[in-house]
Coordinates of N, CA, C and O in Angstrom, one line a residue:
M1 N 18.7 -1.7 -49.3 CA 19.5 -1.2 -48.2 C 18.6 -0.4 -47.3 O 17.7 0.3 -47.7
S2 N 18.9 -0.5 -46.0 CA 18.1 0.1 -45.0 C 18.3 1.6 -45.0 O 19.4 2.1 -45.2
T3 N 17.3 2.4 -44.7 CA 17.4 3.9 -44.6 C 18.0 4.3 -43.2 O 18.5 5.4 -43.0
D4 N 18.0 3.4 -42.2 CA 18.5 3.7 -40.9 C 20.0 3.3 -40.9 O 20.3 2.1 -40.7
R5 N 20.9 4.2 -41.0 CA 22.3 3.9 -41.1 C 23.0 3.8 -39.7 O 24.1 3.4 -39.7
T6 N 22.3 4.1 -38.7 CA 22.9 4.0 -37.3 C 22.7 2.6 -36.7 O 23.3 2.3 -35.7
R7 N 21.9 1.8 -37.3 CA 21.7 0.4 -36.8 C 22.7 -0.5 -37.4 O 23.0 -0.6 -38.6
P8 N 23.4 -1.3 -36.6 CA 24.3 -2.3 -37.1 C 23.6 -3.3 -38.0 O 22.5 -3.6 -37.9
A9 N 24.4 -3.9 -38.9 CA 23.9 -4.8 -39.9 C 23.3 -6.0 -39.1 O 23.9 -6.5 -38.2
G10 N 22.2 -6.5 -39.5 CA 21.6 -7.7 -38.9 C 20.7 -7.3 -37.7 O 19.9 -8.2 -37.2
R11 N 20.7 -6.1 -37.2 CA 19.9 -5.7 -36.0 C 18.5 -5.3 -36.5 O 18.4 -4.5 -37.4
R12 N 17.5 -6.0 -35.9 CA 16.1 -5.7 -36.4 C 15.3 -4.8 -35.5 O 14.4 -4.2 -35.9
D13 N 15.7 -4.7 -34.2 CA 14.9 -3.8 -33.3 C 15.2 -2.3 -33.6 O 16.2 -2.0 -34.2
R14 N 14.3 -1.5 -33.2 CA 14.4 -0.1 -33.5 C 15.0 0.7 -32.3 O 15.1 1.9 -32.4
S15 N 15.2 0.1 -31.2 CA 15.7 0.9 -30.0 C 17.2 1.2 -30.2 O 17.9 0.6 -30.9
R16 N 17.6 2.3 -29.6 CA 18.9 2.8 -29.7 C 19.6 2.5 -28.4 O 19.0 2.5 -27.4
P17 N 20.9 2.2 -28.5 CA 21.7 2.0 -27.2 C 21.6 3.2 -26.3 O 21.6 4.4 -26.8
G18 N 21.4 3.0 -25.0 CA 21.3 4.1 -24.1 C 20.0 4.6 -23.9 O 19.8 5.5 -23.1
T19 N 19.0 4.2 -24.6 CA 17.6 4.7 -24.4 C 17.0 3.9 -23.3 O 17.2 2.7 -23.1
V20 N 16.1 4.6 -22.5 CA 15.4 4.0 -21.4 C 14.1 3.4 -22.0 O 13.3 4.2 -22.6
P21 N 13.8 2.2 -21.7 CA 12.5 1.7 -22.2 C 11.3 2.4 -21.5 O 11.5 2.8 -20.3
T22 N 10.3 2.6 -22.2 CA 9.1 3.3 -21.6 C 8.4 2.5 -20.6 O 8.3 1.3 -20.8
Q23 N 8.0 3.1 -19.5 CA 7.3 2.3 -18.5 C 5.9 2.8 -18.5 O 5.6 3.9 -18.8
R24 N 5.0 1.8 -18.2 CA 3.6 2.1 -18.1 C 3.4 3.0 -16.9 O 4.0 2.7 -15.8
P25 N 2.6 4.0 -17.0 CA 2.3 4.8 -15.8 C 1.6 4.0 -14.7 O 0.8 3.1 -15.0
R26 N 2.0 4.3 -13.5 CA 1.4 3.5 -12.4 C 0.0 4.0 -12.1 O -0.3 5.2 -12.2
R27 N -0.9 3.1 -11.9 CA -2.3 3.4 -11.5 C -2.3 4.0 -10.1 O -1.6 3.6 -9.3
P28 N -3.1 5.1 -9.9 CA -3.1 5.6 -8.6 C -3.7 4.6 -7.6 O -4.6 3.8 -8.0
L29 N -3.2 4.6 -6.4 CA -3.7 3.6 -5.4 C -5.2 4.0 -5.0 O -5.6 5.1 -5.0
R30 N -6.0 2.9 -4.8 CA -7.3 3.1 -4.3 C -7.2 3.5 -2.9 O -6.2 3.3 -2.2
P31 N -8.3 4.1 -2.3 CA -8.2 4.6 -0.9 C -7.8 3.5 0.1 O -6.9 3.7 0.9
H32 N -8.3 2.3 -0.1 CA -8.0 1.3 0.9 C -6.5 0.8 0.8 O -5.9 0.5 1.7
Q33 N -6.0 0.8 -0.5 CA -4.6 0.5 -0.7 C -3.7 1.6 -0.1 O -2.7 1.3 0.6
W34 N -4.0 2.8 -0.3 CA -3.3 3.9 0.3 C -3.2 3.9 1.8 O -2.2 4.0 2.4
F35 N -4.4 3.6 2.4 CA -4.5 3.5 3.8 C -3.7 2.3 4.4 O -3.1 2.4 5.4
A36 N -3.8 1.2 3.7 CA -3.0 0.0 4.1 C -1.5 0.4 4.3 O -0.9 0.0 5.3
E37 N -1.0 1.1 3.3 CA 0.4 1.5 3.3 C 0.7 2.4 4.5 O 1.7 2.3 5.2
R38 N -0.2 3.4 4.7 CA 0.0 4.3 5.8 C -0.1 3.7 7.1 O 0.7 4.0 8.0
L39 N -1.1 2.8 7.3 CA -1.3 2.1 8.6 C -0.1 1.2 8.9 O 0.4 1.2 10.0
L40 N 0.4 0.6 7.9 CA 1.6 -0.3 8.0 C 2.8 0.5 8.5 O 3.5 0.1 9.4
A41 N 3.0 1.7 7.9 CA 4.1 2.6 8.3 C 4.1 2.9 9.8 O 5.1 2.9 10.5
V42 N 2.9 3.2 10.3 CA 2.7 3.5 11.7 C 2.8 2.3 12.6 O 3.6 2.3 13.6
L43 N 2.2 1.2 12.2 CA 2.2 0.0 13.0 C 3.5 -0.8 13.0 O 3.7 -1.8 13.7
S44 N 4.4 -0.4 12.1 CA 5.7 -1.1 12.0 C 6.8 -0.2 12.6 O 7.9 -0.6 12.6
G45 N 6.4 1.0 13.1 CA 7.3 1.9 13.7 C 8.1 2.8 12.8 O 9.0 3.5 13.2
Q46 N 7.8 2.8 11.5 CA 8.4 3.6 10.5 C 8.0 5.0 10.6 O 8.7 5.9 10.2
R47 N 6.8 5.3 11.0 CA 6.2 6.6 11.2 C 5.6 6.8 12.5 O 5.0 5.8 13.1
P48 N 5.5 8.0 13.0 CA 4.9 8.3 14.3 C 3.4 8.2 14.2 O 2.8 8.5 13.1
V49 N 2.7 8.0 15.3 CA 1.2 7.9 15.3 C 0.6 9.2 14.8 O -0.4 9.2 14.0
H50 N 1.1 10.4 15.2 CA 0.5 11.6 14.8 C 0.5 11.9 13.3 O -0.1 12.8 12.8
W51 N 1.3 11.1 12.6 CA 1.3 11.2 11.1 C -0.1 10.9 10.5 O -0.5 11.3 9.4
M52 N -1.0 10.2 11.3 CA -2.3 9.8 10.9 C -3.4 10.7 11.5 O -4.6 10.4 11.3
L53 N -3.0 11.8 12.1 CA -4.0 12.6 12.8 C -5.1 13.1 11.9 O -6.3 13.0 12.3
G54 N -4.9 13.6 10.8 CA -5.9 14.1 9.9 C -6.6 13.1 9.0 O -7.5 13.3 8.3
H55 N -6.1 11.8 9.2 CA -6.6 10.7 8.4 C -7.4 9.7 9.2 O -7.7 8.6 8.7
T56 N -7.8 10.0 10.4 CA -8.5 9.1 11.3 C -9.7 9.9 11.9 O -9.7 11.1 12.0
I57 N -10.7 9.1 12.2 CA -11.9 9.7 12.9 C -12.3 8.7 14.0 O -11.9 7.5 14.0
G58 N -13.1 9.2 15.0 CA -13.6 8.3 16.0 C -12.5 7.7 16.8 O -11.5 8.3 17.2
E59 N -12.7 6.4 17.1 CA -11.7 5.7 18.0 C -10.5 5.2 17.2 O -9.6 4.7 17.8
A60 N -10.4 5.4 15.9 CA -9.3 4.9 15.2 C -8.0 5.4 15.6 O -7.0 4.7 15.7
Y61 N -7.9 6.7 15.9 CA -6.6 7.3 16.4 C -6.2 6.7 17.7 O -5.1 6.4 17.9
D62 N -7.2 6.5 18.6 CA -6.9 5.9 19.9 C -6.4 4.5 19.7 O -5.5 4.0 20.4
Q63 N -7.0 3.8 18.8 CA -6.6 2.4 18.5 C -5.1 2.4 18.0 O -4.3 1.6 18.5
L64 N -4.8 3.3 17.1 CA -3.5 3.4 16.6 C -2.5 3.8 17.7 O -1.4 3.2 17.8
A65 N -2.9 4.7 18.6 CA -2.0 5.2 19.7 C -1.7 4.0 20.7 O -0.7 3.9 21.2
E66 N -2.7 3.2 20.8 CA -2.6 2.0 21.7 C -1.7 0.9 21.1 O -0.9 0.3 21.8
L67 N -1.8 0.7 19.8 CA -1.1 -0.4 19.1 C 0.3 0.0 18.8 O 1.2 -0.8 18.8
A68 N 0.5 1.2 18.3 CA 1.8 1.6 17.7 C 3.0 1.5 18.6 O 4.1 1.1 18.1
P69 N 3.0 1.8 19.9 CA 4.2 1.7 20.7 C 4.9 0.3 20.6 O 6.1 0.2 20.7
D70 N 4.1 -0.7 20.5 CA 4.7 -2.1 20.4 C 5.1 -2.4 19.0 O 5.7 -3.5 18.8
A71 N 4.9 -1.6 18.0 CA 5.2 -1.8 16.6 C 4.9 -3.3 16.2 O 5.7 -4.1 15.8
P72 N 3.6 -3.6 16.3 CA 3.2 -5.0 16.2 C 3.4 -5.6 14.8 O 3.5 -6.8 14.6
L73 N 3.6 -4.7 13.8 CA 3.9 -5.2 12.4 C 5.3 -5.0 12.0 O 5.7 -5.2 10.9
G74 N 6.2 -4.7 13.0 CA 7.5 -4.4 12.7 C 8.5 -5.3 13.3 O 9.7 -5.1 13.3
A75 N 8.1 -6.4 13.8 CA 9.0 -7.4 14.5 C 9.9 -8.1 13.4 O 9.5 -8.3 12.3
G76 N 11.1 -8.3 13.8 CA 12.0 -8.9 12.9 C 13.0 -7.9 12.2 O 12.8 -6.7 12.3
S77 N 13.9 -8.5 11.5 CA 14.9 -7.6 10.8 C 14.5 -7.2 9.4 O 15.1 -6.3 8.8
R78 N 13.5 -7.7 8.9 CA 13.0 -7.4 7.5 C 11.9 -6.4 7.6 O 11.1 -6.3 8.5
R79 N 11.9 -5.5 6.6 CA 10.8 -4.5 6.5 C 9.5 -5.1 6.0 O 9.5 -5.9 5.0
P80 N 8.4 -4.9 6.7 CA 7.1 -5.4 6.4 C 6.6 -4.8 5.1 O 6.9 -3.6 4.8
V81 N 5.8 -5.6 4.3 CA 5.2 -5.1 3.1 C 3.7 -5.5 3.1 O 3.4 -6.5 3.6
V82 N 2.9 -4.7 2.4 CA 1.6 -5.1 2.1 C 1.6 -6.1 1.0 O 2.0 -5.8 -0.1
R83 N 1.2 -7.3 1.4 CA 1.2 -8.4 0.4 C -0.1 -8.4 -0.5 O 0.0 -8.4 -1.7
T84 N -1.2 -8.2 0.1 CA -2.5 -8.1 -0.6 C -3.3 -7.1 0.1 O -3.2 -7.0 1.3
C85 N -4.2 -6.4 -0.6 CA -5.2 -5.5 0.1 C -6.5 -5.5 -0.7 O -6.4 -5.3 -2.0
H86 N -7.6 -5.8 -0.1 CA -8.9 -5.9 -0.8 C -9.9 -5.1 0.0 O -9.8 -5.0 1.3
G87 N -10.8 -4.5 -0.7 CA -11.9 -3.7 0.0 C -13.2 -4.0 -0.6 O -13.3 -4.4 -1.8
S88 N -14.2 -3.8 0.2 CA -15.6 -3.9 -0.3 C -16.3 -2.7 0.2 O -16.0 -2.0 1.2
Q89 N -17.4 -2.3 -0.5 CA -18.2 -1.1 -0.2 C -19.6 -1.5 0.2 O -20.5 -1.6 -0.6
P90 N -19.8 -1.8 1.5 CA -21.1 -2.2 2.0 C -22.1 -1.1 1.9 O -23.3 -1.4 1.9
A91 N -21.7 0.1 1.8 CA -22.6 1.3 1.7 C -21.9 2.4 1.1 O -20.7 2.4 1.0
T92 N -22.6 3.4 0.6 CA -22.0 4.5 -0.1 C -21.2 5.3 1.0 O -21.6 5.5 2.1
G93 N -20.0 5.6 0.6 CA -19.1 6.3 1.5 C -18.4 5.5 2.6 O -17.9 6.0 3.5
V94 N -18.5 4.2 2.4 CA -17.9 3.3 3.4 C -17.1 2.2 2.7 O -17.6 1.6 1.7
V95 N -15.8 1.9 3.1 CA -15.0 0.8 2.6 C -14.5 0.0 3.7 O -14.0 0.6 4.7
E96 N -14.8 -1.3 3.7 CA -14.3 -2.2 4.7 C -13.2 -3.0 4.0 O -13.4 -3.6 2.9
A97 N -12.0 -2.9 4.5 CA -10.8 -3.5 3.8 C -10.0 -4.4 4.8 O -10.1 -4.3 6.0
F98 N -9.3 -5.3 4.1 CA -8.4 -6.2 4.8 C -7.1 -6.3 4.0 O -7.1 -6.2 2.8
A99 N -6.0 -6.4 4.7 CA -4.7 -6.6 4.1 C -3.9 -7.7 4.8 O -4.0 -7.9 6.0
S100 N -3.1 -8.4 4.0 CA -2.1 -9.3 4.6 C -0.8 -8.6 4.5 O -0.4 -8.1 3.5
I101 N -0.1 -8.6 5.7 CA 1.2 -8.0 5.9 C 2.3 -9.0 6.0 O 2.1 -9.9 6.9
A102 N 3.3 -9.0 5.2 CA 4.3 -10.0 5.3 C 5.6 -9.4 5.8 O 6.0 -8.3 5.4
T103 N 6.2 -10.0 6.8 CA 7.5 -9.7 7.3 C 8.4 -10.9 7.2 O 8.3 -11.8 8.1
G104 N 9.1 -11.0 6.2 CA 9.9 -12.3 6.0 C 9.0 -13.4 5.9 O 8.1 -13.5 5.0
E105 N 9.1 -14.4 6.8 CA 8.3 -15.6 6.7 C 6.9 -15.5 7.5 O 6.1 -16.3 7.4
Q106 N 6.8 -14.3 8.2 CA 5.6 -14.1 9.0 C 4.5 -13.3 8.2 O 4.8 -12.4 7.5
V107 N 3.2 -13.7 8.4 CA 2.1 -13.0 7.8 C 1.1 -12.6 8.8 O 0.8 -13.5 9.6
R108 N 0.7 -11.4 8.8 CA -0.3 -10.9 9.7 C -1.5 -10.3 9.0 O -1.3 -9.9 7.8
A109 N -2.7 -10.3 9.6 CA -3.8 -9.7 9.0 C -4.1 -8.4 9.6 O -3.9 -8.2 10.8
M110 N -4.6 -7.5 8.8 CA -5.0 -6.1 9.3 C -6.3 -5.8 8.6 O -6.4 -5.9 7.4
A111 N -7.3 -5.4 9.4 CA -8.6 -5.0 8.8 C -8.8 -3.6 9.3 O -8.4 -3.2 10.4
F112 N -9.5 -2.8 8.4 CA -9.8 -1.4 8.8 C -11.0 -1.0 8.0 O -11.4 -1.6 7.0
R113 N -11.6 0.1 8.5 CA -12.8 0.6 7.9 C -12.5 2.1 7.6 O -12.0 2.8 8.4
L114 N -12.9 2.5 6.4 CA -12.8 3.9 5.9 C -14.2 4.5 5.7 O -15.1 3.8 5.3
E115 N -14.3 5.7 6.1 CA -15.5 6.5 5.8 C -15.2 7.8 5.1 O -14.2 8.4 5.4
Q116 N -16.1 8.1 4.2 CA -15.9 9.3 3.4 C -16.7 10.4 4.0 O -17.9 10.3 4.2
G117 N -16.0 11.5 4.3 CA -16.7 12.7 4.9 C -17.4 13.5 3.9 O -17.3 13.3 2.6
Q118 N -18.0 14.6 4.3 CA -18.8 15.5 3.4 C -17.8 16.2 2.5 O -18.2 16.7 1.5
D119 N -16.5 16.3 3.0 CA -15.5 17.0 2.1 C -14.9 16.0 1.1 O -14.0 16.3 0.4
L120 N -15.5 14.8 1.0 CA -15.1 13.7 0.1 C -13.8 13.1 0.4 O -13.2 12.3 -0.4
R121 N -13.2 13.4 1.5 CA -11.9 12.8 2.0 C -12.2 11.5 2.7 O -13.1 11.4 3.5
W122 N -11.4 10.5 2.5 CA -11.5 9.2 3.2 C -10.7 9.3 4.5 O -9.6 9.9 4.5
R123 N -11.3 8.7 5.6 CA -10.6 8.7 6.9 C -10.9 7.3 7.5 O -11.9 6.7 7.3
C124 N -9.9 6.9 8.2 CA -9.9 5.6 8.8 C -10.8 5.7 10.1 O -10.5 6.6 10.9
A125 N -11.8 4.8 10.2 CA -12.7 4.9 11.4 C -12.4 3.7 12.4 O -12.9 3.8 13.5
A126 N -11.8 2.6 11.9 CA -11.5 1.5 12.8 C -10.3 0.7 12.3 O -10.1 0.6 11.1
I127 N -9.6 0.1 13.2 CA -8.5 -0.8 12.8 C -8.5 -2.0 13.7 O -8.8 -2.0 14.9
D128 N -8.2 -3.2 13.1 CA -8.1 -4.4 13.9 C -6.9 -5.2 13.3 O -6.8 -5.4 12.1
L129 N -6.1 -5.8 14.2 CA -5.0 -6.7 13.7 C -5.4 -8.1 14.0 O -6.0 -8.4 15.1
G130 N -5.0 -9.0 13.1 CA -5.2 -10.4 13.4 C -4.5 -10.9 14.6 O -3.5 -10.3 15.0
G131 N -4.9 -12.0 15.1 CA -4.3 -12.6 16.3 C -2.8 -13.1 16.2 O -1.9 -12.3 15.9
E132 N -2.6 -14.3 16.3 CA -1.2 -14.9 16.2 C -0.6 -14.8 14.9 O -1.3 -14.7 13.8
R133 N 0.7 -14.8 14.9 CA 1.5 -14.7 13.6 C 1.6 -16.1 13.0 O 1.9 -17.0 13.7
L134 N 1.3 -16.1 11.7 CA 1.4 -17.4 11.0 C 2.5 -17.4 10.0 O 2.8 -16.4 9.4
P135 N 3.1 -18.6 9.8 CA 4.2 -18.6 8.8 C 3.6 -18.4 7.4 O 2.4 -18.8 7.1
A136 N 4.3 -17.8 6.5 CA 3.9 -17.6 5.1 C 3.7 -18.9 4.4 O 4.5 -19.8 4.5
V137 N 2.6 -19.0 3.6 CA 2.3 -20.2 2.8 C 3.0 -20.0 1.4 O 2.8 -18.9 0.8
R138 N 3.7 -20.9 0.9 CA 4.3 -20.8 -0.4 C 3.6 -21.7 -1.4 O 3.1 -22.7 -1.2

């Protein structure tokens, strides 16, 4: 006879009704993934440009200010999402990244450069959006 008297006869698992399954902790986002999400929020019109003030250097803020009013990544009725984001480190303290942004059936490319300052904080130094919108490949 089983020592666990709360389990119905024939039940083999040890979980109890009403318990929440444990979830794996989420890995923290890498700098280029974090920036892709933030840039998308601005370029889709979900956040104002000044939200990126402390996170940009050089011409990057001007590029954002020029692109953002048209919300180039926010066209359509669906909310855009970062589909993929990859980065490479061509030099110490530099990450060059690209992301594909999906809005329903449309996919756009976004490229950006991050530079790490002496305070060890990453800042966006350049942004570029891909040209024409292409249908999503399935």
